[in-house]
Amino acid sequence: MPQTLNWPDMSGPERKPKPMIWKATHQPRLKTTRRRTWLLMAAVLAPFTVTGTVTPGQVQGAGCVYPASIPTVAGQLSAAGKTWKGYMEDMQTPCQHPEPGAKDDHQGARAGDQYATRHNPFVYFEEITSSRDCRHNVLDFSSLAGDLRSVSSTPNPAYITSNLCNDGHDSPCVDGRPGGTDGGRVGALVLSPLTAGGTTSEKLYNHYSLLATIEDSFSLPRLGYAGAAGLDSFGPDVFNGTP
């Protein structure tokens, strides 16, 4: 039985965490006006201009694509000698993304191509896209099955993102399937030998809790708000079993 995390509905900067296995689920659907505004902002991948930092070292500024000077958990893993990969459903080529400042033509689904750049977090960091790691590690979802055939090719952490139909975003889907439904709370599952079957938790966690948990698991420094005072990584309410 998987671990299930439940939390009250939230809005603002502290939003709901994604699952521990890095399976990205869909977000509540935005009202039409807000969604159109968001899509217009995301249609061009503007370089991020850093204007400053706030405690505990979180950069502030405007734009989408962070400069290579901004560290990432992917970079931390590589530096520590760990492996990582991202698997994006319907991504046509490895590390597929528009150049900073260029128009993003993967905002909406097309028949046979329902990949969305905005659901691929790796391509928003030049530390990753400027490295050969991007073409080797940010792959189409079809590569996952082959990588899982052996321990040596299975990455330490793997991030998986569905296409715009299978993530519940579009309804109906461009291929005729019914797709998702209106928003709601996003579920999170922790599948681990360290979690007792049937466990549930009502403790509040957010995205930074997940980042902190990943970094703690690999003995990495916490980045940005993951290192904020008082922020909890997943605790004994989640990891309450024995391997």
Phi, psi and omega in degrees: 000134180281158171286134177244128178254129178241148179205158178291158179297144183222162172215173181085198186293333179266097183248183190285146182283156171272161185296155184298333181277013179062032175269113184280124178256165184285156177266161175305139183291136182280152172299154190306313183296314180296320182294319179296318179298315181297318180294323177296320179293324185273353186293335177238128180276086182285137175301144180278128176258116182281127178251350180163187177225156175233157178301132011256054180098019178278127181286150176238152179159204182219147180124182186247319189258112184288141180293164184297343179286346181274119183288157180227161176294330176297315177296322177298316181296315180298316181296331180273003180079017178263160177257153177209154174208154172241138182239115185247118182293133178074010174287124190286324181225153178303140176058035184292126178191154172284156176291151177306131182091349181269160178290137177268112182266016176241052176270330181233161182282146172232156179304124180081359181209094181246025177287141177235121180305320186295346178264006179248094187294334186296327186278004176262011181228116181295336175303328180271310186292335179275357182256152176296342179301329184298312181290335180272334190244340180254100195234168172291150182303333182297343180281343187298313184302317180293321180293330182280358182287341178217155179296321185294332181259000177273121182291155177301296166252147177233137178250128184237128176235127177285167175282182188291348175267308185289345176272004178081009184285308185271143177205109359281167179280159182296337179268009175096350178289156185293327178077207188271189178232178179299163190305189184156191179284143181267125182284153176226135178239138171246116179253109188203143173294347179269003181242124181291138180302140177083002181288141170230159179220139177258002182292143183278124173233157177229188182302322182289332174298320178293315178300316179298321180295317179298314181294318178298322183297330181252015179057046179254152174296148178280134181264142171051225183293348174296338178262013181295144179300131177085356179283130182264133164278173180300131187249201183293346173290338178258305181267083187241013181244186177234142182292000000 
